[in-house]
Coordinates of C-alpha atoms in Angstrom, one line a residue:
X1429 CA 120.2 102.5 138.8
X1430 CA 123.3 100.4 138.4
X1431 CA 125.6 102.3 136.1
X1432 CA 127.7 100.6 133.4
X1433 CA 130.8 101.4 135.5
X1434 CA 129.3 99.6 138.5
X1435 CA 128.3 96.4 136.7
X1436 CA 128.1 93.7 139.4
X1437 CA 128.1 90.6 137.2
X1438 CA 130.4 90.5 134.3
X1439 CA 129.4 89.1 130.9
X1440 CA 132.4 88.1 128.7
X1441 CA 132.4 89.8 125.3
X1442 CA 132.3 86.5 123.4
X1443 CA 129.3 85.2 125.4
X1444 CA 125.8 85.5 123.9
X1445 CA 122.5 84.9 125.7
X1446 CA 119.8 83.2 123.7
X1447 CA 116.1 82.7 124.5
X1448 CA 112.8 81.9 122.8
X1449 CA 109.5 83.1 124.1
X1450 CA 105.9 82.6 123.0
X1451 CA 103.6 85.4 121.9
X1452 CA 103.0 86.4 125.6
X1453 CA 106.6 86.5 126.6
X1454 CA 106.8 83.1 128.3
X1455 CA 110.2 81.5 127.9
X1456 CA 110.1 78.3 125.7
X1457 CA 113.9 77.9 125.3
X1458 CA 117.1 79.2 126.9
X1459 CA 120.7 78.6 126.3
X1460 CA 123.4 77.7 128.9
X1461 CA 124.8 81.3 129.0
X1462 CA 121.4 82.7 130.0
X1463 CA 121.0 80.0 132.6
X1464 CA 124.5 80.6 134.1
X1465 CA 124.4 84.4 134.2
X1466 CA 120.8 84.6 135.5
X1467 CA 121.4 81.9 138.1
X1468 CA 118.3 80.0 137.1
X1469 CA 118.3 76.4 135.9
X1470 CA 116.8 75.8 132.4
X1471 CA 113.8 74.1 134.1
X1472 CA 113.2 77.2 136.1
X1473 CA 113.5 79.5 133.1
X1474 CA 111.3 77.5 130.6
X1475 CA 107.7 78.2 131.3
X1476 CA 108.4 81.4 133.2
X1477 CA 107.6 84.9 131.9
X1478 CA 110.8 86.6 130.6
X1479 CA 110.1 89.3 133.2
X1480 CA 111.5 86.9 135.7
X1481 CA 114.9 88.6 135.1
X1482 CA 113.5 92.2 134.9
X1483 CA 115.3 94.5 137.3
X1484 CA 113.1 97.0 139.2
X1485 CA 115.5 99.8 138.2
X1486 CA 114.3 99.5 134.6
X1487 CA 111.6 102.0 133.6
X1488 CA 108.4 100.4 132.3
X1489 CA 108.5 102.7 129.3
X1490 CA 111.4 100.7 127.8
X1491 CA 109.3 97.5 127.7
X1492 CA 106.2 99.4 126.5
X1493 CA 108.4 100.7 123.6
X1494 CA 109.8 97.2 123.0
X1495 CA 106.3 95.6 122.8
X1496 CA 105.0 98.3 120.5
X1497 CA 108.0 97.8 118.2
X1498 CA 107.9 94.0 118.0
X1499 CA 104.1 93.7 117.8
X1500 CA 104.5 95.7 114.5
X1501 CA 106.7 92.8 113.3
X1502 CA 109.9 94.9 113.6
X1503 CA 113.0 93.8 115.6
X1504 CA 113.8 95.7 118.8
X1505 CA 117.3 96.4 120.1
X1506 CA 118.3 98.2 123.3
X1507 CA 120.2 98.3 126.5
X1508 CA 118.6 96.4 129.4
X1509 CA 119.5 96.0 133.1
X1510 CA 118.5 92.5 134.3
X1511 CA 118.3 90.9 137.8
X1512 CA 119.7 87.4 138.4
X1513 CA 118.1 84.9 140.8
X1514 CA 120.6 85.8 143.5
X1515 CA 119.7 89.5 143.3
X1516 CA 122.8 90.5 141.3
X1517 CA 122.3 92.9 138.4
X1518 CA 123.8 92.6 134.9
X1519 CA 123.6 94.7 131.8
X1520 CA 122.9 93.4 128.3
X1521 CA 122.5 94.7 124.8
X1522 CA 119.3 92.9 123.8
X1523 CA 117.7 92.2 120.4
X1524 CA 114.2 90.8 120.2
X1525 CA 113.0 89.5 116.8
X1526 CA 109.5 88.4 116.0
X1527 CA 109.4 84.7 114.8
X1528 CA 106.5 82.4 114.0
X1529 CA 104.7 81.7 117.3
X1530 CA 106.8 84.1 119.4
X1531 CA 110.0 86.0 119.7
X1532 CA 113.8 85.2 119.5
X1533 CA 116.1 87.2 121.8
X1534 CA 119.9 87.4 121.5
X1535 CA 121.7 89.4 124.2
X1536 CA 125.4 90.3 124.5
X1537 CA 127.6 92.3 126.8
X1538 CA 127.2 96.0 126.0
X1539 CA 130.3 97.3 124.3
X1540 CA 129.9 100.9 123.2
X1541 CA 130.4 102.8 126.4
X1542 CA 129.2 106.2 125.2
X1543 CA 125.8 105.1 123.9
X1544 CA 125.4 102.7 126.9
X1545 CA 126.0 105.4 129.5
X1546 CA 123.7 107.8 127.7
X1547 CA 120.9 105.1 127.7
X1548 CA 121.5 104.3 131.4
X1549 CA 121.3 108.0 132.3
X1550 CA 118.1 108.4 130.3
X1551 CA 116.6 105.4 132.0
X1552 CA 117.4 106.8 135.4
X1553 CA 115.6 110.0 134.7
X1554 CA 112.6 108.3 133.1
X1555 CA 112.2 105.9 136.0
X1556 CA 112.1 108.8 138.4
X1557 CA 109.4 110.5 136.4
X1558 CA 107.4 107.2 136.2
X1559 CA 107.6 106.7 140.0
X1560 CA 106.4 110.3 140.5
X1561 CA 103.5 109.7 138.2
X1562 CA 102.6 106.4 140.0
X1563 CA 102.7 108.1 143.4
X1564 CA 100.3 110.8 142.1
X1565 CA 97.8 108.1 141.2
X1566 CA 98.7 107.2 137.6
X1567 CA 98.0 103.6 136.6
X1568 CA 100.9 101.2 135.8
X1569 CA 99.9 101.1 132.1
X1570 CA 99.6 104.9 131.8
X1571 CA 103.0 105.3 133.5
X1572 CA 104.5 103.0 131.0
X1573 CA 103.1 105.0 128.1
X1574 CA 104.4 108.2 129.8
X1575 CA 107.8 106.5 130.2
X1576 CA 107.9 105.5 126.5
X1577 CA 107.2 109.1 125.4
X1578 CA 109.9 110.4 127.8
X1579 CA 112.4 107.9 126.3
X1580 CA 111.6 109.1 122.8
X1581 CA 111.9 112.7 123.8
X1582 CA 115.2 112.0 125.5
X1583 CA 116.6 110.3 122.5
X1584 CA 115.5 113.2 120.3
X1585 CA 117.6 115.5 122.5
X1586 CA 120.5 113.1 121.8
X1587 CA 120.0 113.5 118.0
X1588 CA 117.8 110.5 117.3
X1589 CA 114.5 111.5 115.9
X1590 CA 113.0 108.0 116.1
X1591 CA 113.8 104.9 118.1
X1592 CA 114.6 103.3 114.7
X1593 CA 117.3 105.9 114.3
X1594 CA 118.7 105.0 117.7
X1595 CA 118.8 101.3 116.8
X1596 CA 120.4 102.0 113.4
X1597 CA 123.2 103.8 115.2
X1598 CA 123.7 101.5 118.1
X1599 CA 123.3 98.1 116.5
X1600 CA 126.3 98.1 114.0
X1601 CA 128.5 99.8 116.6
X1602 CA 127.7 97.2 119.2
X1603 CA 128.1 94.3 116.8
X1604 CA 131.5 95.5 115.5
X1605 CA 132.9 96.5 119.0
X1606 CA 131.7 93.3 120.6
X1607 CA 133.3 91.2 117.8
X1608 CA 136.7 92.9 118.4
X1609 CA 136.5 92.5 122.1
X1610 CA 135.4 88.9 121.7
X1611 CA 138.6 88.1 119.7
X1612 CA 140.7 89.3 122.6
X1613 CA 139.0 87.2 125.3
X1614 CA 137.9 84.1 123.5
X1615 CA 139.5 80.7 124.3
X1616 CA 141.9 79.6 121.5
X1617 CA 140.5 76.9 119.3
X1618 CA 142.5 73.7 118.8
X1619 CA 143.0 72.4 115.2
X1620 CA 141.1 69.3 114.1
X1621 CA 137.8 70.0 115.8
X1622 CA 134.3 68.8 114.9
X1623 CA 134.1 69.1 111.1
X1624 CA 130.3 69.5 111.2
X1625 CA 130.6 72.5 113.6
X1626 CA 133.5 73.9 111.5
X1627 CA 131.2 73.7 108.4
X1628 CA 128.5 75.6 110.3
X1629 CA 130.9 78.2 111.4
X1630 CA 132.3 78.7 107.8
X1631 CA 128.7 79.1 106.4
X1632 CA 127.8 81.5 109.2
X1633 CA 130.9 83.6 108.5
X1634 CA 130.0 83.9 104.8
X1635 CA 126.4 85.0 105.8
X1636 CA 128.0 87.5 108.2
X1637 CA 130.2 88.9 105.4
X1638 CA 127.2 89.2 103.0
X1639 CA 125.3 91.0 105.8
X1640 CA 128.2 93.5 106.2
X1641 CA 128.2 94.1 102.4
X1642 CA 124.5 94.7 102.4
X1643 CA 124.7 97.1 105.3
X1644 CA 127.3 99.1 103.3
X1645 CA 125.0 99.1 100.3
X1646 CA 122.0 100.2 102.3
X1647 CA 124.2 103.0 103.8
X1648 CA 124.8 104.2 100.2
X1649 CA 121.1 104.1 99.4
X1650 CA 120.3 106.0 102.6
X1651 CA 122.9 108.7 101.9
X1652 CA 121.5 109.1 98.3
X1653 CA 117.9 109.2 99.6
X1654 CA 118.8 111.8 102.2
X1655 CA 120.3 114.0 99.4
X1656 CA 117.2 113.6 97.3
X1657 CA 115.0 114.3 100.3
X1658 CA 116.9 117.6 101.0
X1659 CA 116.7 118.6 97.4
X1660 CA 112.9 117.9 97.5
X1661 CA 112.5 120.1 100.5
X1662 CA 114.4 122.9 98.8
X1663 CA 112.3 122.5 95.7
X1664 CA 109.1 122.7 97.9
X1665 CA 110.3 125.9 99.4
X1666 CA 110.9 127.4 96.0
X1667 CA 107.5 126.1 94.8
X1668 CA 105.7 127.8 97.7
X1669 CA 107.4 131.1 96.7
X1670 CA 106.4 130.6 93.1
X1671 CA 102.8 129.9 94.1
X1672 CA 102.7 133.0 96.4
X1673 CA 104.1 135.1 93.5
X1674 CA 101.5 133.6 91.1
X1675 CA 98.7 134.3 93.5
X1676 CA 99.8 137.9 93.8
X1677 CA 100.0 138.2 90.0
X1678 CA 96.5 136.8 89.7
X1679 CA 95.3 139.3 92.3
X1680 CA 96.9 142.2 90.4
X1681 CA 95.5 140.9 87.1
X1682 CA 92.0 141.2 88.5
X1683 CA 92.5 144.9 88.7
X1684 CA 92.9 145.1 84.9
X1685 CA 90.5 142.3 84.1
X1686 CA 87.9 144.7 82.5
X1687 CA 90.5 146.0 80.1
X1688 CA 92.3 142.7 79.5
X1689 CA 90.3 139.6 80.5
X1690 CA 92.9 137.3 78.8
X1691 CA 95.5 138.6 81.3
X1692 CA 93.4 137.3 84.2
X1693 CA 92.6 133.9 82.6
X1694 CA 96.3 133.4 81.9
X1695 CA 97.3 134.4 85.5
X1696 CA 94.7 131.9 86.8
X1697 CA 96.3 129.2 84.7
X1698 CA 99.7 130.1 86.2
X1699 CA 98.3 129.9 89.7
X1700 CA 96.9 126.5 88.9
X1701 CA 100.3 125.2 87.7
X1702 CA 101.8 126.6 90.9
X1703 CA 99.3 124.7 93.0
X1704 CA 99.9 121.6 90.9
X1705 CA 103.7 121.9 91.4
X1706 CA 103.1 121.9 95.2
X1707 CA 100.9 118.8 94.9
X1708 CA 103.5 116.9 92.9
X1709 CA 106.2 117.9 95.4
X1710 CA 104.0 116.7 98.2
X1711 CA 103.6 113.3 96.5
X1712 CA 107.4 113.3 96.0
X1713 CA 108.1 114.0 99.6
X1714 CA 105.7 111.3 100.7
X1715 CA 107.3 108.8 98.3
X1716 CA 110.8 109.7 99.6
X1717 CA 109.8 109.4 103.2
X1718 CA 108.3 106.0 102.6
X1719 CA 111.5 104.9 100.9
X1720 CA 113.7 106.3 103.7
X1721 CA 111.6 104.4 106.2
X1722 CA 111.9 101.2 104.1
X1723 CA 115.7 101.5 104.0
X1724 CA 116.0 102.4 107.7
X1725 CA 113.9 99.3 108.6
X1726 CA 116.1 97.1 106.4
X1727 CA 119.2 98.5 108.1
X1728 CA 117.9 97.4 111.5
X1729 CA 116.8 94.0 110.3
X1730 CA 120.1 93.2 108.5
X1731 CA 122.1 94.4 111.5
X1732 CA 120.0 92.1 113.8
X1733 CA 120.6 89.3 111.3
X1734 CA 124.3 90.0 111.4
X1735 CA 124.1 89.6 115.2
X1736 CA 122.3 86.3 114.7
X1737 CA 124.9 85.0 112.3
X1738 CA 127.5 86.2 114.8
X1739 CA 125.7 84.2 117.5
X1740 CA 126.1 81.0 115.4
X1741 CA 129.8 81.8 114.8
X1742 CA 130.4 82.5 118.5
X1743 CA 128.4 79.4 119.5
X1744 CA 130.4 77.2 117.1
X1745 CA 133.7 78.6 118.4
X1746 CA 132.5 78.0 122.0
X1747 CA 131.8 74.3 121.1
X1748 CA 135.2 74.0 119.4
X1749 CA 137.0 75.5 122.4
X1750 CA 134.9 73.7 125.0
X1751 CA 133.3 76.9 126.4
X1752 CA 129.7 76.1 125.2
X1753 CA 127.4 73.2 126.1
X1754 CA 126.6 70.7 123.4
X1755 CA 122.9 70.8 124.1
X1756 CA 122.7 74.4 122.9
X1757 CA 122.9 73.1 119.3
X1758 CA 119.2 72.6 119.4
X1759 CA 118.8 76.4 118.9
X1760 CA 120.7 76.7 115.6
X1761 CA 117.6 75.9 113.4
X1762 CA 115.7 78.7 115.2
X1763 CA 118.3 81.3 114.3
X1764 CA 118.4 79.9 110.8
X1765 CA 114.6 80.4 110.5
X1766 CA 115.0 84.1 111.3
X1767 CA 117.8 84.5 108.8
X1768 CA 115.7 82.9 106.1
X1769 CA 112.7 85.2 106.8
X1770 CA 115.0 88.3 106.7
X1771 CA 116.5 87.3 103.4
X1772 CA 113.1 86.8 101.9
X1773 CA 111.9 90.2 103.2
X1774 CA 115.2 91.8 102.0
X1775 CA 114.5 90.8 98.4
X1776 CA 110.9 92.0 98.5
X1777 CA 111.9 95.3 100.2
X1778 CA 114.7 96.1 97.7
X1779 CA 112.4 95.4 94.8
X1780 CA 110.0 97.9 96.4
X1781 CA 112.8 100.4 96.7
X1782 CA 113.4 100.1 93.0
X1783 CA 109.7 100.6 92.3
X1784 CA 109.8 103.7 94.6
X1785 CA 112.7 105.2 92.7
X1786 CA 110.8 104.6 89.4
X1787 CA 107.9 106.5 90.8
X1788 CA 110.3 109.3 92.0
X1789 CA 111.7 109.7 88.5
X1790 CA 108.2 109.9 87.1
X1791 CA 107.2 112.5 89.6
X1792 CA 110.3 114.6 88.9
X1793 CA 109.5 114.4 85.1
X1794 CA 105.9 115.5 85.8
X1795 CA 107.3 118.4 87.8
X1796 CA 109.5 119.5 85.0
X1797 CA 106.5 119.4 82.6
X1798 CA 104.4 121.6 84.9
X1799 CA 107.2 124.1 85.4
X1800 CA 107.5 124.2 81.6
X1801 CA 103.8 125.0 81.3
X1802 CA 104.1 127.7 83.9
X1803 CA 106.9 129.3 82.0
X1804 CA 104.8 129.2 78.8
X1805 CA 101.9 130.9 80.6
X1806 CA 104.3 133.4 82.1
X1807 CA 105.6 134.4 78.6
X1808 CA 102.0 134.6 77.3
X1809 CA 101.0 136.7 80.4
X1810 CA 103.8 139.2 79.7
X1811 CA 102.9 139.6 76.1
X1812 CA 99.3 140.2 77.0
X1813 CA 100.3 142.9 79.5
X1814 CA 102.3 144.6 76.8
X1815 CA 99.6 144.2 74.1
X1816 CA 96.9 145.6 76.4
X1817 CA 99.1 148.4 77.8
X1818 CA 98.7 147.4 81.4
X1819 CA 102.3 146.3 82.2
X1820 CA 102.8 149.1 84.8
X1821 CA 99.9 147.8 86.8
X1822 CA 101.5 144.4 87.5
X1823 CA 105.2 145.1 86.9
X1824 CA 106.0 144.6 90.6
X1825 CA 105.1 140.9 90.3
X1826 CA 107.5 140.0 87.5
X1827 CA 110.8 139.9 89.4
X1828 CA 109.6 137.5 92.2
X1829 CA 108.1 135.2 89.6
X1830 CA 111.2 135.2 87.5
X1831 CA 113.4 134.6 90.5
X1832 CA 111.4 131.7 91.9
X1833 CA 111.0 130.2 88.4
X1834 CA 114.7 130.3 87.7
X1835 CA 115.5 128.7 91.1
X1836 CA 112.8 126.1 90.5
X1837 CA 114.3 125.0 87.2
X1838 CA 117.8 124.8 88.8
X1839 CA 116.3 122.7 91.6
X1840 CA 114.6 120.4 89.1
X1841 CA 117.9 119.8 87.5
X1842 CA 119.4 118.7 90.8
X1843 CA 116.3 116.5 91.5
X1844 CA 116.5 114.9 88.1
X1845 CA 120.2 114.1 88.4
X1846 CA 119.7 112.6 91.9
X1847 CA 116.6 110.6 90.8
X1848 CA 118.4 109.2 87.8
X1849 CA 121.4 108.3 90.0
X1850 CA 119.0 106.5 92.4
X1851 CA 117.6 104.5 89.4
X1852 CA 121.1 103.6 88.3
X1853 CA 122.2 102.4 91.7
X1854 CA 119.0 100.7 92.8
X1855 CA 118.3 97.3 91.5
X1856 CA 116.4 94.2 92.6
X1857 CA 118.4 92.1 95.0
X1858 CA 119.2 88.6 93.9
X1859 CA 118.7 86.7 97.2
X1860 CA 119.4 83.3 95.6
X1861 CA 123.1 83.0 96.6
X1862 CA 122.5 84.2 100.2
X1863 CA 119.3 82.0 100.5
X1864 CA 121.4 79.0 99.4
X1865 CA 123.9 79.7 102.2
X1866 CA 121.1 80.0 104.7
X1867 CA 119.6 76.8 103.5
X1868 CA 123.0 75.1 103.9
X1869 CA 123.3 76.5 107.4
X1870 CA 119.8 75.2 108.2
X1871 CA 120.5 71.7 107.0
X1872 CA 123.9 71.6 108.8
X1873 CA 122.3 73.1 112.0
X1874 CA 119.5 70.5 111.9
X1875 CA 122.0 67.7 111.5
X1876 CA 124.0 69.0 114.5
X1877 CA 120.8 69.3 116.6
X1878 CA 119.7 65.8 115.8
X1879 CA 123.0 64.4 117.1
X1880 CA 122.0 65.3 120.6
X1881 CA 118.3 65.0 120.0

């Protein structure tokens, strides 16, 4: 495979490929950068499958992974080696976003060497395994499924438990590094340029700044959610110990049931509360996992939208400096449409996050109630042991119950504080100002596109 250090066709940091495809991956629109780097005319690209630029060195598992992600309505981002019409290879960092009727893809020059090299090395290993499987008689489709699984396993070894984790790490790093490199290589812009394009660039910059602020806020939500998740796991471990101790106490109580039936019935009640605590903690863990997935998905979507707004900024600067073709203005409304859908989804998702945190607080409060009941039964159980003179028979079970109960209450305090903090810091997002800017960008972009249309 062509390694990053051996890239045969350079892509300047401030250049951004752009293409639209239908639901089947057939190209319906392509910008001038795509045409120039790929060495195809627009007429040759439009109507062709996007695989026209697929390099044979790319493992099929990457594209199987991509289709699985985008067909779930989630943006995909990753490193891709392409093949130009003249046979040359070129690397891109590609994002593919579902849009009505198809997909929008924005691609840039890869900028983060460490992640890029790791991906290229993984691809090389996966391709080798896929080719071995094909030679042994495996079908192309099954080899792609195998390749996808091998990619996910390889990323897990690099510390990314899901592909979403990998995107969440690479996307912001690529966007920020590319932006810095682009500033160094972009053509200077003369003053007094097209005021319409200047307006579009200014609006896109404000959207880009808002996206950066949102990413920072989502990072805070994620960090707090991770703390809450860890506390929940610790509490679950304590609860399992409490339940084991209560089961042992109930078993011991059965020995003295004939002498003191109330001792057994109280122990059964304690065991029930221990089981109920585990059930509540299971619900809490599921709620927290769902919320963490929600936030992770938002981080990816906002990072992709930031890249889209960056494309508009870069495109405008290219027009103002003379590096970009005027006819590419026609694509601005398509990018605006994806920004609009992301903002709408953002407001819905953050409202759901607030509802999730409300449910988390309610679950933690229920847990505290159950633990309080357990403590009451424990005191009653001890009194009954003394009253019936059977303490010696079950005394060995008191210390583990006390230990687990004390730790459980401490864990509940931690959970309660974290849950309350989540509630304080989580609030429905007012998408109105950002949506207004997206609407301004849409109107300005449509006006610019009509000039040439």
